[in-house]
Short mmCIF file of C-alpha atoms in Angstrom, two decimals:
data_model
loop_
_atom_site.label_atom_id
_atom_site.label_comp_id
_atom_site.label_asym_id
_atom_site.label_seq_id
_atom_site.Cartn_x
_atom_site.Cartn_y
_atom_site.Cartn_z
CA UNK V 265 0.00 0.00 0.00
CA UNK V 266 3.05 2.30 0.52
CA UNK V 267 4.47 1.67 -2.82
CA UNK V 268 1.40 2.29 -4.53
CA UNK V 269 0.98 5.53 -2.46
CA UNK V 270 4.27 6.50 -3.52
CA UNK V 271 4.06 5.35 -7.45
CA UNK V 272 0.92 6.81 -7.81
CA UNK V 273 2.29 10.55 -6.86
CA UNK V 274 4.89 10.23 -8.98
CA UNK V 275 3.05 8.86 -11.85
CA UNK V 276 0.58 11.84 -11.37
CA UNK V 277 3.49 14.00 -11.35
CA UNK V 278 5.37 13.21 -14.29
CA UNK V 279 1.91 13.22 -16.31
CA UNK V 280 1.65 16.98 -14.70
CA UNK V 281 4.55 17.70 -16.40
CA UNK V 282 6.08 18.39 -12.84
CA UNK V 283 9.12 17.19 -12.73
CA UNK V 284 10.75 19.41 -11.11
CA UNK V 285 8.97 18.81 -7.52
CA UNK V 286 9.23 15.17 -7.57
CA UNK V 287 13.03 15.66 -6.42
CA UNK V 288 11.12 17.52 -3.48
CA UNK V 289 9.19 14.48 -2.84
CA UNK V 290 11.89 12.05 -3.15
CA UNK V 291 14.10 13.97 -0.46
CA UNK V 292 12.14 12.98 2.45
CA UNK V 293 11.84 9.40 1.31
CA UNK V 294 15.28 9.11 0.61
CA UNK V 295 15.97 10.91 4.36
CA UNK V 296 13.18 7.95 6.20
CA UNK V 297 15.08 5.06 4.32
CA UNK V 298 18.73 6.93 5.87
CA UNK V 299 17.18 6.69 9.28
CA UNK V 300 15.69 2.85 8.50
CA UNK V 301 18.98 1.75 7.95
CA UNK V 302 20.18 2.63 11.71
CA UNK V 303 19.64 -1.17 13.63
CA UNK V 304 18.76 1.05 16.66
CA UNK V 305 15.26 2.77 14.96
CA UNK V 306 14.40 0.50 12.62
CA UNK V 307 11.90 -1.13 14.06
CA UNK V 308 10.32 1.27 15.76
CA UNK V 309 10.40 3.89 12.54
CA UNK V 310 9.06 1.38 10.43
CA UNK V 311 6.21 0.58 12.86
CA UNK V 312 5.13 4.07 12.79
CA UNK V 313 5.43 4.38 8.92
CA UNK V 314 3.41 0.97 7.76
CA UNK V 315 0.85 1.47 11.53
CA UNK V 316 -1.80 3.63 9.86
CA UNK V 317 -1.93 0.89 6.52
CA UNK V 318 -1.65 -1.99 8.75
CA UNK V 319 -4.53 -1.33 10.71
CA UNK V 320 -6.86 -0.05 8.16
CA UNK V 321 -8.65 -3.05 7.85
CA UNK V 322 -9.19 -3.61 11.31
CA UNK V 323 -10.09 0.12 12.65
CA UNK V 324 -12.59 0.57 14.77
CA UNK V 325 -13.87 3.33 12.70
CA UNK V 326 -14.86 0.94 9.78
CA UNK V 327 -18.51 0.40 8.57
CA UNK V 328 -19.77 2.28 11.74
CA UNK V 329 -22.46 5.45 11.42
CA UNK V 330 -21.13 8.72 11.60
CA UNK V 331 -23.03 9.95 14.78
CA UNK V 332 -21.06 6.11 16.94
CA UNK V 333 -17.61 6.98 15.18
CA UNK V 334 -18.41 11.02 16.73
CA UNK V 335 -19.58 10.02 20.30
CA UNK V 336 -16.47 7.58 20.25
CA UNK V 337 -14.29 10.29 19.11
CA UNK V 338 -16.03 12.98 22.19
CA UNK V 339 -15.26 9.85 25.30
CA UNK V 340 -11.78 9.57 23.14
CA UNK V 341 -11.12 13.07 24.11
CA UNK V 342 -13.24 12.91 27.12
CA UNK V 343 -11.04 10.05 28.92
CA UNK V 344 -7.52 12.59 28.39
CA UNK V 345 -9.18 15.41 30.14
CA UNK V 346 -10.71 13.76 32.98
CA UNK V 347 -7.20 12.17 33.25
CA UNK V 348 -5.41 15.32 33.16
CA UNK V 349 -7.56 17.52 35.69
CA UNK V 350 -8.92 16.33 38.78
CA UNK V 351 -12.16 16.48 39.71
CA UNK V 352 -12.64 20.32 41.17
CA UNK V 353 -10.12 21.68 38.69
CA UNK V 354 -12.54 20.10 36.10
CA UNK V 355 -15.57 21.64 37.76
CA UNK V 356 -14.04 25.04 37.75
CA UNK V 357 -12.79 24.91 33.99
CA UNK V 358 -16.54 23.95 33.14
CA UNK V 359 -17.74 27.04 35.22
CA UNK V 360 -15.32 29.40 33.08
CA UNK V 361 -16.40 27.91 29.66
CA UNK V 362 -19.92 28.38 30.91
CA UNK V 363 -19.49 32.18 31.67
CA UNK V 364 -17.56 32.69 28.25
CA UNK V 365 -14.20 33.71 29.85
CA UNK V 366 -10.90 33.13 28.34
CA UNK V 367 -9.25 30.59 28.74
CA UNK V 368 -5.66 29.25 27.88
CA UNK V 369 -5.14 25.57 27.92
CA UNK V 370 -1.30 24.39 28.02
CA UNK V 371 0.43 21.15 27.71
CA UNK V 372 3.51 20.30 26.33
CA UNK V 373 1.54 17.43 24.71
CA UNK V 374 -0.10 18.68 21.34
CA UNK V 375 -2.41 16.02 21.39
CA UNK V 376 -3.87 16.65 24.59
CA UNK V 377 -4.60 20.55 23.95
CA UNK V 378 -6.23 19.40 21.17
CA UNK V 379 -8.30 16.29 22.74
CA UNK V 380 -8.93 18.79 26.38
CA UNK V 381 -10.10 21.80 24.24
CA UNK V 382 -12.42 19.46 22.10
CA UNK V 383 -13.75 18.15 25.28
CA UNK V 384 -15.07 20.62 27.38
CA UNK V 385 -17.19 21.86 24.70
CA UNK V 386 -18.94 18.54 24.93
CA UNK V 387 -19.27 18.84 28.55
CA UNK V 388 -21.49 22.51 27.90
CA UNK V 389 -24.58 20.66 25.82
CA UNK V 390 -26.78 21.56 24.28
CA UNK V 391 -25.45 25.29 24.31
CA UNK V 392 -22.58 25.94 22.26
CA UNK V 393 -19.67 27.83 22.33
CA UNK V 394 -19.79 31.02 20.11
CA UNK V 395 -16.48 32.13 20.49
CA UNK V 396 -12.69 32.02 19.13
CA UNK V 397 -11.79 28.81 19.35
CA UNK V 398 -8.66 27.68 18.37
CA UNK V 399 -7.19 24.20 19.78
CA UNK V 400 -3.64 24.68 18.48
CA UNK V 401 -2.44 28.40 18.29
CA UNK V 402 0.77 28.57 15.69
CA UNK V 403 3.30 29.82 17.27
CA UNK V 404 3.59 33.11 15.06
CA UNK V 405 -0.22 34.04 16.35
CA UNK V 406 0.28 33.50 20.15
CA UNK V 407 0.69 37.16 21.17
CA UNK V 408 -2.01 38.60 19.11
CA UNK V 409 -4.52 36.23 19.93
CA UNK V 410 -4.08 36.32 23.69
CA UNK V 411 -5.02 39.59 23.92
CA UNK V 412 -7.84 39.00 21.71
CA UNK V 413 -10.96 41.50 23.09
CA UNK V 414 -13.65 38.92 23.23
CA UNK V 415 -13.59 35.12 25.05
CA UNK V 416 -11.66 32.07 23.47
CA UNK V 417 -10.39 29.14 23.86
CA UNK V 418 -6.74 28.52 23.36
CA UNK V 419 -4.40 25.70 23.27
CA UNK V 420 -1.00 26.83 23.48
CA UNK V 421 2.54 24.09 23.63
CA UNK V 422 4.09 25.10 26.70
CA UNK V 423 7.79 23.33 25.42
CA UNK V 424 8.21 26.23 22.77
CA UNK V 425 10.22 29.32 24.87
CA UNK V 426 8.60 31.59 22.81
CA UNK V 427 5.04 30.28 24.50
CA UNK V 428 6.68 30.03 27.93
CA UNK V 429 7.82 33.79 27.85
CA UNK V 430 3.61 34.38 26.75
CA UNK V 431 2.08 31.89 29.46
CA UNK V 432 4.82 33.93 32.30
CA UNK V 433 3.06 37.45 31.39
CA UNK V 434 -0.87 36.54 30.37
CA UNK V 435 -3.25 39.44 30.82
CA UNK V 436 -5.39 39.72 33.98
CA UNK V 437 -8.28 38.45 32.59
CA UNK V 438 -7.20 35.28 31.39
CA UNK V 439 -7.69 31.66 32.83
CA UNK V 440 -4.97 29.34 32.50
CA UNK V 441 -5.19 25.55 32.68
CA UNK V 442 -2.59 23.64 33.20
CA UNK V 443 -3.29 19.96 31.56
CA UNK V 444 0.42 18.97 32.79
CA UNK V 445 0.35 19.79 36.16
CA UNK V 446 -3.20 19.17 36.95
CA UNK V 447 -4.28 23.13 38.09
CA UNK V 448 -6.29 25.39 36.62
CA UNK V 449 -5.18 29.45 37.59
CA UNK V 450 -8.45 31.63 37.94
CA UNK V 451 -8.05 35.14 35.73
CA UNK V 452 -7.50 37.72 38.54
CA UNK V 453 -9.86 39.89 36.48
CA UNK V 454 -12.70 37.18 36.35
CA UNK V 455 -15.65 38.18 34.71
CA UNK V 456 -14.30 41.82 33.79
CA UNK V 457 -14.97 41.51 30.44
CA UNK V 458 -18.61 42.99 30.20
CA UNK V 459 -20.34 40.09 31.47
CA UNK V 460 -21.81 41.99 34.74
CA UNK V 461 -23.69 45.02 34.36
CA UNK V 462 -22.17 48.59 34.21
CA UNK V 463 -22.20 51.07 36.84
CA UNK V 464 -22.78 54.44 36.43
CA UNK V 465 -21.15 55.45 39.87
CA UNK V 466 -18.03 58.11 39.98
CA UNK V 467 -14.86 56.91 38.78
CA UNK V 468 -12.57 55.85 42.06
CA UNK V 469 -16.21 54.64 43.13
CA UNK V 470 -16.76 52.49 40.08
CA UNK V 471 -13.56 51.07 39.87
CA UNK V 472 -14.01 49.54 44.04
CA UNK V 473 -17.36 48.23 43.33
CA UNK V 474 -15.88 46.51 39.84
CA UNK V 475 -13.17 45.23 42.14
CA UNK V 476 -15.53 44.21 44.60
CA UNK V 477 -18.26 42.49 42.16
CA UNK V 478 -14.91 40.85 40.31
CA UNK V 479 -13.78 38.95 43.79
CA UNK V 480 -17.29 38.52 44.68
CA UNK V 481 -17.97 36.65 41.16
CA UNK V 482 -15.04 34.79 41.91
CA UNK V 483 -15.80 33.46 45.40
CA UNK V 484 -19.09 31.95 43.39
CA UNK V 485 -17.34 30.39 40.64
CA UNK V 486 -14.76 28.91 43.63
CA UNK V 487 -17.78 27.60 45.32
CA UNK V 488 -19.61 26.00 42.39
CA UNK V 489 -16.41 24.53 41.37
CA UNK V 490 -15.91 23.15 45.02
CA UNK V 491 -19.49 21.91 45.04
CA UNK V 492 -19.79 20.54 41.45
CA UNK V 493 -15.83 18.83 41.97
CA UNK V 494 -17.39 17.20 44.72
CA UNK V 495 -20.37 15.23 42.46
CA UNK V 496 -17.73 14.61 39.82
CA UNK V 497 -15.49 13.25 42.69
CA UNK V 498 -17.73 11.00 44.52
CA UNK V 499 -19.53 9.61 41.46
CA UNK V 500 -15.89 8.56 39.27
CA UNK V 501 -13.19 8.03 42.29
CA UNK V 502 -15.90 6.77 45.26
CA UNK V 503 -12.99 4.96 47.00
CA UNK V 504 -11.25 8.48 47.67
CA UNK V 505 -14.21 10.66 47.87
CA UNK V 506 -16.17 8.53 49.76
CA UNK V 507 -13.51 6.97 52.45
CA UNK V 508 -15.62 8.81 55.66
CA UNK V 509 -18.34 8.40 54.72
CA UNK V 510 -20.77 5.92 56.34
CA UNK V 511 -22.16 4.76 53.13
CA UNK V 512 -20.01 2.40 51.53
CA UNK V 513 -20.61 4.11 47.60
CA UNK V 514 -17.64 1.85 45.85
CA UNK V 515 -20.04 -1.47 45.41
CA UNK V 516 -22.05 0.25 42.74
CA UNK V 517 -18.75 0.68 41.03
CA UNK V 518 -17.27 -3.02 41.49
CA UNK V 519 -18.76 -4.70 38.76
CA UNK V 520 -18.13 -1.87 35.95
CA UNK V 521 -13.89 -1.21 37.39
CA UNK V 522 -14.16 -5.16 37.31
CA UNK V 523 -15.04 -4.79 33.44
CA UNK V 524 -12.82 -2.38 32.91
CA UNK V 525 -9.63 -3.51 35.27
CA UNK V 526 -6.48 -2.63 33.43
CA UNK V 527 -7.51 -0.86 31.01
CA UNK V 528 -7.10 2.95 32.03
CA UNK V 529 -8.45 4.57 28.98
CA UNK V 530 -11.95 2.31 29.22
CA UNK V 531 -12.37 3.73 32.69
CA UNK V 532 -11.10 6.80 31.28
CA UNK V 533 -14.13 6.98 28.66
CA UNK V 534 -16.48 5.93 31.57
CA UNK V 535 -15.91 9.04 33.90
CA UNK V 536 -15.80 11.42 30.81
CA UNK V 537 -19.45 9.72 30.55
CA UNK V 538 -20.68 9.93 33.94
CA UNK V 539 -18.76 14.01 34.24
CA UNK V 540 -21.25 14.28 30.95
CA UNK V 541 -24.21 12.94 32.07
CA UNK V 542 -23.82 15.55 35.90
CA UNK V 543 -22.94 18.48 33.15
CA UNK V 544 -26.44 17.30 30.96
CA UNK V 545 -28.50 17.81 34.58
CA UNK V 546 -26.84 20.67 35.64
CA UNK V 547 -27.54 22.32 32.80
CA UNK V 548 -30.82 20.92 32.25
CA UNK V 549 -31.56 22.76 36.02
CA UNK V 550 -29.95 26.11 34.62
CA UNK V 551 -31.89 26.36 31.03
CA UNK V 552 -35.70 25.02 33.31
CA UNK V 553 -38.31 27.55 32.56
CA UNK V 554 -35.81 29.98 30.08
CA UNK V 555 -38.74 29.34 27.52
CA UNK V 556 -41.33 30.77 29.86
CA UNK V 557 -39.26 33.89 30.24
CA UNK V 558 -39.50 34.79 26.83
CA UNK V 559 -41.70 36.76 25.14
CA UNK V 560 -41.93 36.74 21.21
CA UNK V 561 -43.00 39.90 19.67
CA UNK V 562 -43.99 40.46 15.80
CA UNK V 563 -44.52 43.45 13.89
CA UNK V 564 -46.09 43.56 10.25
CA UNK V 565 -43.49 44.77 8.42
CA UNK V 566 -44.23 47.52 6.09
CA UNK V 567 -43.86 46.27 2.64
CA UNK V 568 -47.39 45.09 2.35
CA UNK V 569 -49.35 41.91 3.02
CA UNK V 570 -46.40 40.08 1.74
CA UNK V 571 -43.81 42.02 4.24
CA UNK V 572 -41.84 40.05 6.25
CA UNK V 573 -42.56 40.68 9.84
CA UNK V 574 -40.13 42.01 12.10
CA UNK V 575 -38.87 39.70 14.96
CA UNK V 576 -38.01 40.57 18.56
CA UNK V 577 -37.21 38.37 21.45
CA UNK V 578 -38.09 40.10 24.80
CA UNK V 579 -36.14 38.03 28.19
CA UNK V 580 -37.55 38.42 31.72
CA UNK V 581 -34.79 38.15 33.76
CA UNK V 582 -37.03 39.18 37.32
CA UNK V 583 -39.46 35.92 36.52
CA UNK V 584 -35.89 33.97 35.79
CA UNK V 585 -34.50 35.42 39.02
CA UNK V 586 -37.85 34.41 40.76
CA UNK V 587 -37.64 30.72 39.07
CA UNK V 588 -34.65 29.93 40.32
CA UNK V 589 -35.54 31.01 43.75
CA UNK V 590 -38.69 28.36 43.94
CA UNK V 591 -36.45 26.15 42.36
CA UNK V 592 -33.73 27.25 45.29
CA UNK V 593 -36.89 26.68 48.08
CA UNK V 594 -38.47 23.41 46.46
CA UNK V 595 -41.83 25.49 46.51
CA UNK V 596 -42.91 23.62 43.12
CA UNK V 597 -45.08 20.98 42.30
CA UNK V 598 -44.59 18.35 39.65
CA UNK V 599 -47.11 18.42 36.57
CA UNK V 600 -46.66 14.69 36.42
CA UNK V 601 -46.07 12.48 38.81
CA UNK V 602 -44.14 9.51 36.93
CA UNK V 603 -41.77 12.42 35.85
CA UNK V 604 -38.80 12.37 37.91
CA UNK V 605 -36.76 15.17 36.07
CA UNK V 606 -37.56 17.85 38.56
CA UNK V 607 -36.17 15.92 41.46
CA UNK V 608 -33.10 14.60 39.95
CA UNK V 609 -32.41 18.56 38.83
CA UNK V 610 -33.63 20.51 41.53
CA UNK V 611 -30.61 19.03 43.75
CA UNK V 612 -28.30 21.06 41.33
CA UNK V 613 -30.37 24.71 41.60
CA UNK V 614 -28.16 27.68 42.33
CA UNK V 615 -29.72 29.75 44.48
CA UNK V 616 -29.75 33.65 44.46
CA UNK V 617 -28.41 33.60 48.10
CA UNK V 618 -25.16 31.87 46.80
CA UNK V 619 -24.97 32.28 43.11
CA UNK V 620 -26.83 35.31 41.97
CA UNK V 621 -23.14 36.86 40.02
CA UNK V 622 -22.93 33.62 38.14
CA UNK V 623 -26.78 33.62 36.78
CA UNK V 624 -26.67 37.22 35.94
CA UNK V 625 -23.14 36.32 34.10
CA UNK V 626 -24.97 33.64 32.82
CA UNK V 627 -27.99 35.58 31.29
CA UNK V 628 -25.44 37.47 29.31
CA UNK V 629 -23.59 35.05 27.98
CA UNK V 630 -23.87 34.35 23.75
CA UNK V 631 -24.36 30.66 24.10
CA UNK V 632 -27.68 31.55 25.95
CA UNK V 633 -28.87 34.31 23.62
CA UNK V 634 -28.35 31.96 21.06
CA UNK V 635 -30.00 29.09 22.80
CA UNK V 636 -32.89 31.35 22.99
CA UNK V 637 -33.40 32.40 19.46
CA UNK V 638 -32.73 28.83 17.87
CA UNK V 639 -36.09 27.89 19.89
CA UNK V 640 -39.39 27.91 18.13
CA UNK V 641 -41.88 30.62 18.65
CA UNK V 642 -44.89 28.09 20.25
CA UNK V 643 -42.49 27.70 23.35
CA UNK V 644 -42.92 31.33 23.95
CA UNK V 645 -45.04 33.71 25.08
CA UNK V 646 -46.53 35.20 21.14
CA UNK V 647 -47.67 38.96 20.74
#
């Protein structure tokens, strides 16, 4: 298969009449045959060269629909972040891609920036991130696009010294992850990037309450992360998380860490899984009774009976400030009674008490506004 690879570029580029860049091709061939010949790399070089045609019959990715070869590619991604961040330092990334801050990601592994940005994009369904997003930053963008204006995600190699002089001296605002060492670094400036509302107070006056609303903001996002770290904790490492407790939790683990003994990137998959399924509720508690909130207004345009209407979504955030707080209380009642959704989710309500920065960071996020506006109009309230 690698000599017809290689005979059927250069038959297509002596037909081509381009002769002159076969020599171009031929260089790096003749340069991987030079390094064959060493007894020391042999093997192992020509492993890596004749791997990808060896196994080609027997991938896993063969014959299989797209949407099983995409979810296996998301818990293929999944398994190196949950591997690379424990448990709160997970939960507090997710709370920063939530808000739409930015957010650096480094690793002096290439394919783990890539895998841990791909990730925890998964972990924020159904809303989606509307930002820069760029896995893999080349190395002649780094310093523009850290100081880019508006939230991103970034991957950046932290073995270039170039990058290592950029990750010493990021700007305030920015969050940096460390996939390496296991930490992620909270922005000093969290949430100072438009997300709260202004203040029309005089300037030294304004600048303490934006300092004050800044470390306040940040307290929350430390206590969700503390709270949330401790669900993904206790539900993938129960043996740890779980050692005081009276409740021995590990049994309902023992048969799946019995099917998956040894192999540390099936139980890898498996807590990306379970992290996913706690992010789906969470989230499912955040986005309960957004609909209701909204009110869809229409206007006849003016070009006639065949104008099209003008379109405006109107967002109550007082009736989604006073949702939350029944949610907070547990002063609701279920409309069915076989439909255990609201019990499961109401465990994960943030409260105004504790968390009224983070929803009003929330509510002015992009991923919501567009979450709103990709819903149809009978959801609604209609005018």
């Amino acid at each position: 298969l690698l000599y017809n690879d290689f005979c059927s570029i250069r038959n297509h580029l002596s037909e081509s009449g381009n002769g002159g860049e076969f020599q171009y091709f031929c260089q790096p061939l003749v340069d991987i045959l030079g390094v064959l010949a060493s007894p020391d790399v042999e093997k192992a070089s020509l492993t890596s060269i004749l791997e990808a045609y060896l196994s080609f019959s027997s991938s896993r990715w063969i014959n299989r629909p797209l949407l099983d070869q995409s979810n296996q590619l998301a818990q293929s991604y999944g398994a190196q972040l949950t591997q690379s961040l424990p448990p709160v330092a997970l939960a507090l990334l997710f709370s920063t891609i939530l808000l739409e801050q930015k957010v650096v990601l480094s690793s002096s592994r290439r394919g783990l920036l890539t895998a841990a940005s791909h990730a925890i994009i998964e972990l924020i369904r159904p809303l989606k991130w509307q930002h820069l997003f760029v896995p893999l930053v080349p190395l002649s963008m780094i310093d523009d696009l850290v100081h880019y204006p508006a939230p991103f995600i970034l991957g950046i190699p932290e073995d270039e010294k170039s990058c290592a002089d950029v990750l010493d001296s990021l700007p305030p605002d920015v969050t940096l992850v460390n996939l390496d060492f296991g930490r992620v670094i909270l922005a000093p400036d969290f949430g100072n990037n438009g997300s709260t509302q202004p203040i029309q107070e005089p300037e030294e006056e304004a600048i303490n309450t934006e300092k004050s609303v800044t470390a306040a903001l940040r307290d929350q996002v430390v206590l969700l992360a503390e709270a949330l770290g401790g669900i993904f904790g206790t539900t993938i490492h129960p043996e740890s998380w779980c050692c005081d407790s009276a409740v021995d939790r590990r049994l309902s683990r023992l048969k799946e860490s019995q099917f998956i003994q040894g192999n540390a990137h099936l139980r890898g998959q498996a807590d990306f899984v379970s992290i996913s399924n706690i992010c789906k509720i969470f989230l499912t508690e955040l986005l309960l009774g957004i609909p209701s909130c909204c009110l869809w207004l229409e206007e006849k345009g003016a070009g006639g009976p065949n104008g099209r209407n003008e379109t405006a979504i109107v967002f109550d955030e007082d009736r989604f400030f006073h949702l939350k707080n029944l949610r907070a209380e547990g002063l609701f009642s279920q409309l069915f009674s076989s439909y255990d959704l609201t019990q499961r989710t109401s465990t994960l309500t943030l409260s105004l008490d504790h968390f009224d920065l983070i929803l009003e960071s929330f509510l002015r996020t992009q991923c919501l506004s567009t979450y709103i506006c990709s819903r149809d109009k009978c959801s609604m309230l209609y005018w």
